[in-house]
Coordinates of C-alpha atoms in Angstrom, one line a residue:
X1 CA -28.7 -66.2 -24.1
X2 CA -28.9 -62.7 -22.6
X3 CA -31.1 -61.3 -19.9
X4 CA -33.1 -58.1 -20.4
X5 CA -30.3 -56.0 -18.8
X6 CA -27.9 -57.2 -21.5
X7 CA -30.1 -56.8 -24.6
X8 CA -28.3 -54.7 -27.2
X9 CA -30.8 -55.0 -30.0
X10 CA -34.5 -55.7 -30.3
X11 CA -35.3 -57.2 -33.7
X12 CA -38.9 -56.7 -34.7
X13 CA -40.2 -59.1 -37.3
X14 CA -43.9 -58.7 -38.3
X15 CA -45.3 -61.7 -40.3
X16 CA -48.4 -62.3 -42.3
X17 CA -48.7 -65.4 -44.4
X18 CA -44.9 -65.7 -44.6
X19 CA -44.5 -69.5 -44.1
X20 CA -42.5 -69.9 -47.3
X21 CA -39.8 -67.5 -46.1
X22 CA -40.0 -67.2 -42.3
X23 CA -37.8 -70.2 -41.6
X24 CA -34.9 -68.6 -43.6
X25 CA -35.5 -65.2 -42.0
X26 CA -35.4 -66.5 -38.4
X27 CA -32.4 -68.8 -39.1
X28 CA -30.5 -65.8 -40.3
X29 CA -31.2 -64.1 -37.0
X30 CA -30.4 -66.8 -34.5
X31 CA -27.1 -67.4 -36.3
X32 CA -25.9 -63.9 -36.1
X33 CA -22.3 -63.3 -34.9
X34 CA -23.7 -60.7 -32.5
X35 CA -25.8 -62.5 -29.9
X36 CA -27.1 -60.0 -27.4
X37 CA -30.5 -59.5 -28.9
X38 CA -34.1 -60.4 -28.6
X39 CA -36.4 -61.3 -31.5
X40 CA -40.0 -60.0 -31.3
X41 CA -42.1 -61.8 -33.8
X42 CA -45.5 -60.1 -34.4
X43 CA -48.3 -62.3 -35.8
X44 CA -50.6 -60.1 -37.9
X45 CA -53.2 -62.8 -38.2
X46 CA -52.4 -64.6 -41.4
X47 CA -54.0 -67.9 -42.5
X48 CA -50.9 -70.1 -43.2
X49 CA -48.5 -71.9 -40.8
X50 CA -46.3 -68.9 -40.0
X51 CA -47.3 -69.0 -36.3
X52 CA -46.4 -72.6 -36.0
X53 CA -43.0 -71.9 -37.6
X54 CA -42.3 -69.0 -35.2
X55 CA -43.4 -71.1 -32.2
X56 CA -41.0 -73.9 -33.2
X57 CA -38.1 -71.4 -33.2
X58 CA -39.3 -69.9 -29.9
X59 CA -39.3 -73.3 -28.2
X60 CA -35.6 -73.7 -29.2
X61 CA -34.4 -70.1 -28.6
X62 CA -35.5 -68.2 -25.5
X63 CA -34.5 -64.9 -27.2
X64 CA -37.6 -65.2 -29.3
X65 CA -41.0 -64.1 -28.2
X66 CA -44.3 -63.9 -30.2
X67 CA -46.9 -61.2 -30.0
X68 CA -50.4 -61.7 -31.5
X69 CA -52.4 -58.9 -33.1
X70 CA -56.1 -58.9 -32.5
X71 CA -56.7 -58.9 -36.2
X72 CA -54.9 -58.1 -39.5
X73 CA -53.9 -54.6 -38.7
X74 CA -50.9 -54.1 -41.1
X75 CA -47.2 -53.6 -41.0
X76 CA -47.2 -50.3 -39.2
X77 CA -49.4 -51.5 -36.3
X78 CA -47.4 -54.7 -36.0
X79 CA -44.1 -52.7 -35.7
X80 CA -45.6 -50.4 -33.2
X81 CA -46.7 -53.4 -31.1
X82 CA -43.1 -54.7 -31.2
X83 CA -41.7 -51.3 -30.2
X84 CA -44.0 -51.2 -27.1
X85 CA -42.4 -54.5 -25.9
X86 CA -38.8 -53.9 -27.0
X87 CA -36.1 -53.7 -24.3
X88 CA -32.9 -53.4 -26.3
X89 CA -30.7 -50.3 -26.6
X90 CA -31.3 -50.4 -30.3
X91 CA -34.2 -51.4 -32.6
X92 CA -33.9 -53.2 -35.9
X93 CA -36.8 -54.0 -38.2
X94 CA -36.7 -57.0 -40.6
X95 CA -39.5 -58.1 -43.0
X96 CA -40.3 -61.8 -42.7
X97 CA -39.5 -62.6 -46.3
X98 CA -36.0 -61.2 -46.1
X99 CA -32.9 -62.4 -44.2
X100 CA -29.6 -61.0 -42.8
X101 CA -25.9 -61.3 -43.5
X102 CA -24.3 -63.2 -40.6
X103 CA -22.2 -60.2 -39.6
X104 CA -25.0 -57.6 -40.0
X105 CA -26.0 -56.9 -36.4
X106 CA -22.3 -56.9 -35.3
X107 CA -21.4 -54.3 -37.9
X108 CA -24.4 -52.1 -37.2
X109 CA -24.0 -52.2 -33.4
X110 CA -20.3 -51.4 -33.6
X111 CA -20.9 -48.4 -35.9
X112 CA -23.7 -47.1 -33.7
X113 CA -21.5 -47.3 -30.6
X114 CA -18.4 -45.8 -32.2
X115 CA -20.3 -42.9 -33.9
X116 CA -22.9 -42.4 -31.1
X117 CA -25.4 -42.4 -33.9
X118 CA -29.2 -42.3 -33.6
X119 CA -29.5 -44.2 -36.9
X120 CA -27.1 -46.5 -38.7
X121 CA -27.7 -47.7 -42.3
X122 CA -26.2 -50.7 -43.9
X123 CA -26.1 -51.9 -47.5
X124 CA -28.9 -54.0 -49.0
X125 CA -28.5 -56.9 -51.4
X126 CA -31.6 -56.9 -53.6
X127 CA -32.5 -60.1 -55.5
X128 CA -35.4 -61.4 -57.5
X129 CA -37.4 -64.3 -56.1
X130 CA -37.2 -66.6 -59.1
X131 CA -36.0 -66.5 -62.7
X132 CA -38.3 -63.8 -63.8
X133 CA -37.1 -61.0 -66.1
X134 CA -39.7 -58.5 -64.8
X135 CA -38.8 -59.1 -61.2
X136 CA -35.1 -58.8 -62.1
X137 CA -35.7 -55.4 -63.6
X138 CA -37.7 -54.3 -60.6
X139 CA -34.9 -55.6 -58.3
X140 CA -32.4 -53.4 -60.3
X141 CA -34.6 -50.4 -59.7
X142 CA -34.9 -51.1 -56.0
X143 CA -31.1 -51.6 -55.7
X144 CA -30.5 -48.2 -57.3
X145 CA -32.9 -46.5 -54.9
X146 CA -31.3 -48.1 -51.9
X147 CA -27.7 -47.4 -52.8
X148 CA -25.8 -44.8 -50.8
X149 CA -22.4 -43.3 -50.1
X150 CA -21.0 -44.4 -46.7
X151 CA -20.8 -41.6 -44.2
X152 CA -19.8 -41.3 -40.5
X153 CA -22.0 -39.0 -38.4
X154 CA -24.2 -37.1 -40.9
X155 CA -26.2 -34.6 -38.7
X156 CA -29.6 -34.0 -40.1
X157 CA -30.8 -30.4 -39.6
X158 CA -33.7 -28.2 -40.8
X159 CA -31.3 -26.6 -43.2
X160 CA -30.3 -29.9 -44.9
X161 CA -33.6 -31.7 -44.6
X162 CA -34.2 -31.8 -48.3
X163 CA -30.8 -33.3 -48.9
X164 CA -31.4 -35.8 -46.1
X165 CA -34.7 -37.0 -47.6
X166 CA -32.8 -37.8 -50.9
X167 CA -29.8 -39.4 -49.2
X168 CA -31.6 -41.6 -46.7
X169 CA -34.0 -44.2 -48.2
X170 CA -37.5 -44.3 -46.8
X171 CA -37.4 -48.0 -45.8
X172 CA -37.4 -48.8 -42.1
X173 CA -35.7 -52.2 -42.4
X174 CA -32.0 -52.4 -42.8
X175 CA -31.4 -49.6 -40.3
X176 CA -30.4 -49.7 -36.6
X177 CA -32.3 -47.1 -34.5
X178 CA -31.3 -45.9 -31.0
X179 CA -34.4 -46.8 -29.0
X180 CA -34.2 -43.9 -26.6
X181 CA -34.2 -41.6 -29.7
X182 CA -37.4 -43.2 -30.9
X183 CA -39.0 -43.0 -27.5
X184 CA -37.9 -39.5 -26.6
X185 CA -39.4 -38.3 -29.9
X186 CA -42.5 -40.5 -29.7
X187 CA -41.8 -41.9 -33.1
X188 CA -44.2 -44.5 -34.3
X189 CA -45.6 -45.8 -37.6
X190 CA -49.0 -44.8 -38.9
X191 CA -51.5 -47.4 -37.5
X192 CA -53.7 -47.8 -40.6
X193 CA -53.3 -50.9 -42.6
X194 CA -51.9 -49.2 -45.8
X195 CA -48.7 -49.1 -47.8
X196 CA -46.1 -46.3 -47.7
X197 CA -46.1 -46.4 -43.9
X198 CA -42.3 -46.3 -44.2
X199 CA -42.4 -42.9 -45.9
X200 CA -44.1 -41.3 -43.0
X201 CA -41.8 -42.9 -40.4
X202 CA -38.8 -41.7 -42.4
X203 CA -40.0 -38.1 -42.6
X204 CA -41.0 -38.0 -38.9
X205 CA -37.6 -39.4 -38.0
X206 CA -35.7 -36.8 -40.1
X207 CA -37.8 -34.0 -38.6
X208 CA -36.2 -34.9 -35.3
X209 CA -32.7 -34.2 -36.5
X210 CA -31.0 -37.5 -36.0
X211 CA -27.2 -38.2 -36.3
X212 CA -26.9 -40.8 -39.1
X213 CA -24.1 -43.1 -40.1
X214 CA -24.1 -45.3 -43.2
X215 CA -21.6 -48.2 -43.3
X216 CA -20.0 -50.1 -46.2
X217 CA -21.3 -53.5 -45.1
X218 CA -24.2 -55.7 -46.3
X219 CA -27.1 -56.3 -43.9
X220 CA -30.4 -57.2 -45.5
X221 CA -31.0 -59.6 -48.4
X222 CA -34.1 -58.0 -49.8
X223 CA -36.4 -60.3 -51.8
X224 CA -38.4 -59.0 -54.7
X225 CA -41.5 -61.3 -55.1
X226 CA -44.8 -61.1 -56.9
X227 CA -47.0 -61.9 -54.0
X228 CA -45.7 -59.1 -51.6
X229 CA -48.0 -56.3 -50.6
X230 CA -45.8 -53.7 -52.4
X231 CA -45.8 -55.7 -55.5
X232 CA -49.6 -55.8 -55.6
X233 CA -49.8 -52.0 -55.3
X234 CA -47.1 -51.5 -57.9
X235 CA -49.2 -53.4 -60.5
X236 CA -50.8 -51.4 -63.4
X237 CA -54.1 -49.9 -62.4
X238 CA -53.2 -49.4 -58.7
X239 CA -52.0 -45.8 -58.9
X240 CA -55.1 -44.5 -57.1
X241 CA -54.4 -46.9 -54.2
X242 CA -50.8 -45.6 -53.9
X243 CA -51.9 -42.0 -54.1
X244 CA -54.6 -42.4 -51.6
X245 CA -52.4 -44.3 -49.1
X246 CA -49.6 -41.7 -49.5
X247 CA -52.0 -38.9 -48.9
X248 CA -53.0 -40.4 -45.6
X249 CA -49.4 -41.1 -44.6
X250 CA -48.3 -37.5 -45.4
X251 CA -51.2 -36.0 -43.5
X252 CA -50.3 -38.1 -40.5
X253 CA -46.6 -37.0 -40.8
X254 CA -47.5 -33.3 -41.1
X255 CA -49.8 -33.6 -38.1
X256 CA -46.9 -35.1 -36.1
X257 CA -44.5 -32.4 -37.1
X258 CA -47.0 -29.6 -36.4
X259 CA -47.9 -31.0 -33.0
X260 CA -44.2 -31.3 -31.9
X261 CA -42.9 -28.0 -33.2
X262 CA -43.8 -24.4 -33.6
X263 CA -45.3 -22.9 -36.7
X264 CA -42.0 -21.7 -38.2
X265 CA -40.4 -25.2 -37.9
X266 CA -43.5 -26.8 -39.3
X267 CA -43.6 -24.5 -42.3
X268 CA -39.9 -25.1 -43.0
X269 CA -40.4 -28.8 -42.8
X270 CA -43.3 -28.8 -45.3
X271 CA -41.3 -26.6 -47.6
X272 CA -38.3 -29.0 -47.5
X273 CA -40.5 -32.0 -48.2
X274 CA -42.1 -30.2 -51.2
X275 CA -38.6 -29.4 -52.6
X276 CA -37.2 -32.9 -52.3
X277 CA -37.1 -34.9 -55.6
X278 CA -39.2 -37.7 -54.0
X279 CA -42.1 -35.3 -53.2
X280 CA -41.5 -32.3 -55.5
X281 CA -44.7 -33.1 -57.5
X282 CA -46.7 -32.3 -54.4
X283 CA -46.0 -28.6 -54.9
X284 CA -46.6 -28.8 -58.7
X285 CA -50.1 -30.2 -58.6
X286 CA -53.4 -28.6 -57.8
X287 CA -54.3 -31.7 -55.9
X288 CA -51.4 -32.1 -53.5
X289 CA -50.9 -35.8 -54.1
X290 CA -52.6 -36.4 -57.5
X291 CA -49.3 -36.8 -59.3
X292 CA -47.3 -38.7 -56.7
X293 CA -45.6 -41.9 -58.1
X294 CA -43.1 -44.1 -56.2
X295 CA -39.5 -43.2 -57.1
X296 CA -38.7 -46.9 -57.5
X297 CA -41.5 -47.4 -60.1
X298 CA -40.2 -44.5 -62.1
X299 CA -36.7 -45.9 -62.2
X300 CA -38.0 -49.4 -63.1
X301 CA -40.2 -48.0 -66.0
X302 CA -37.1 -46.2 -67.5
X303 CA -35.1 -49.4 -67.2
X304 CA -37.9 -51.5 -68.9
X305 CA -38.1 -48.9 -71.7
X306 CA -34.3 -49.1 -72.3
X307 CA -34.4 -52.9 -72.3
X308 CA -37.3 -53.1 -74.7
X309 CA -35.5 -50.6 -77.0
X310 CA -32.4 -52.8 -77.0
X311 CA -34.4 -56.0 -77.7
X312 CA -36.1 -54.4 -80.7
X313 CA -32.8 -53.3 -82.1
X314 CA -31.5 -56.8 -81.8

């Protein structure tokens, strides 16, 4: 056990109806090779036995504490609540249906200290939750999006922001963040209960010119499952939900950048976002978000098309 003065990493784990996976998630944390951490579980008011599972772990391990949301406020709000209570030098977000490689925190912490980095990214092992061909195809698409080339000390600047958006995935989990960097720049997630909250956090983070390292080591085992929130919005017929949510997230991001910078920096930031492959369609549409589609989905659709073509040939 470590006291607050020795906490190297605060791990924030929001959970909502995650009883099926939370045991595996928390076990992967308490069995980490690196031990100087605290685990902040944030109960987002689900209806299953997730709270009881978290309480059982907390009774056995004093590094675990549980926060309770007043109501179901969503991932962004839950992570913000964890950030307010965090005392570690670094922050690590983990979704409650995923789990960590035993050496993940040790590798991330060592790289952050060696490189004096504001953000350290580790590799993700993406897998389908079950023997389902469609989930496997989606997993392949996610794996392609999350892949990266290892780098030590990549300095994000206004001049390379478009490149940075493409090189650094939008997901918040799987990355180690220097807490003082987040606090000094007042970096938080959008508080609305919507998807794409990670997109906004990534863009806000990059607007603050962090020093980023990416290491050749596995950290998160990322589960692709049908019942996740992202899976639901990726289903056919949910394009409007994705577009509306992304519009809100981007408006929040642009407001953040505008508030914290002068007009010239704000204009350069917006231009860089518009020119990035992920958001290029924003500048090509009369409605700024009418043609926005998730990069992951686009890749998956191309994979599905190729697979179907091969099957027909056989």
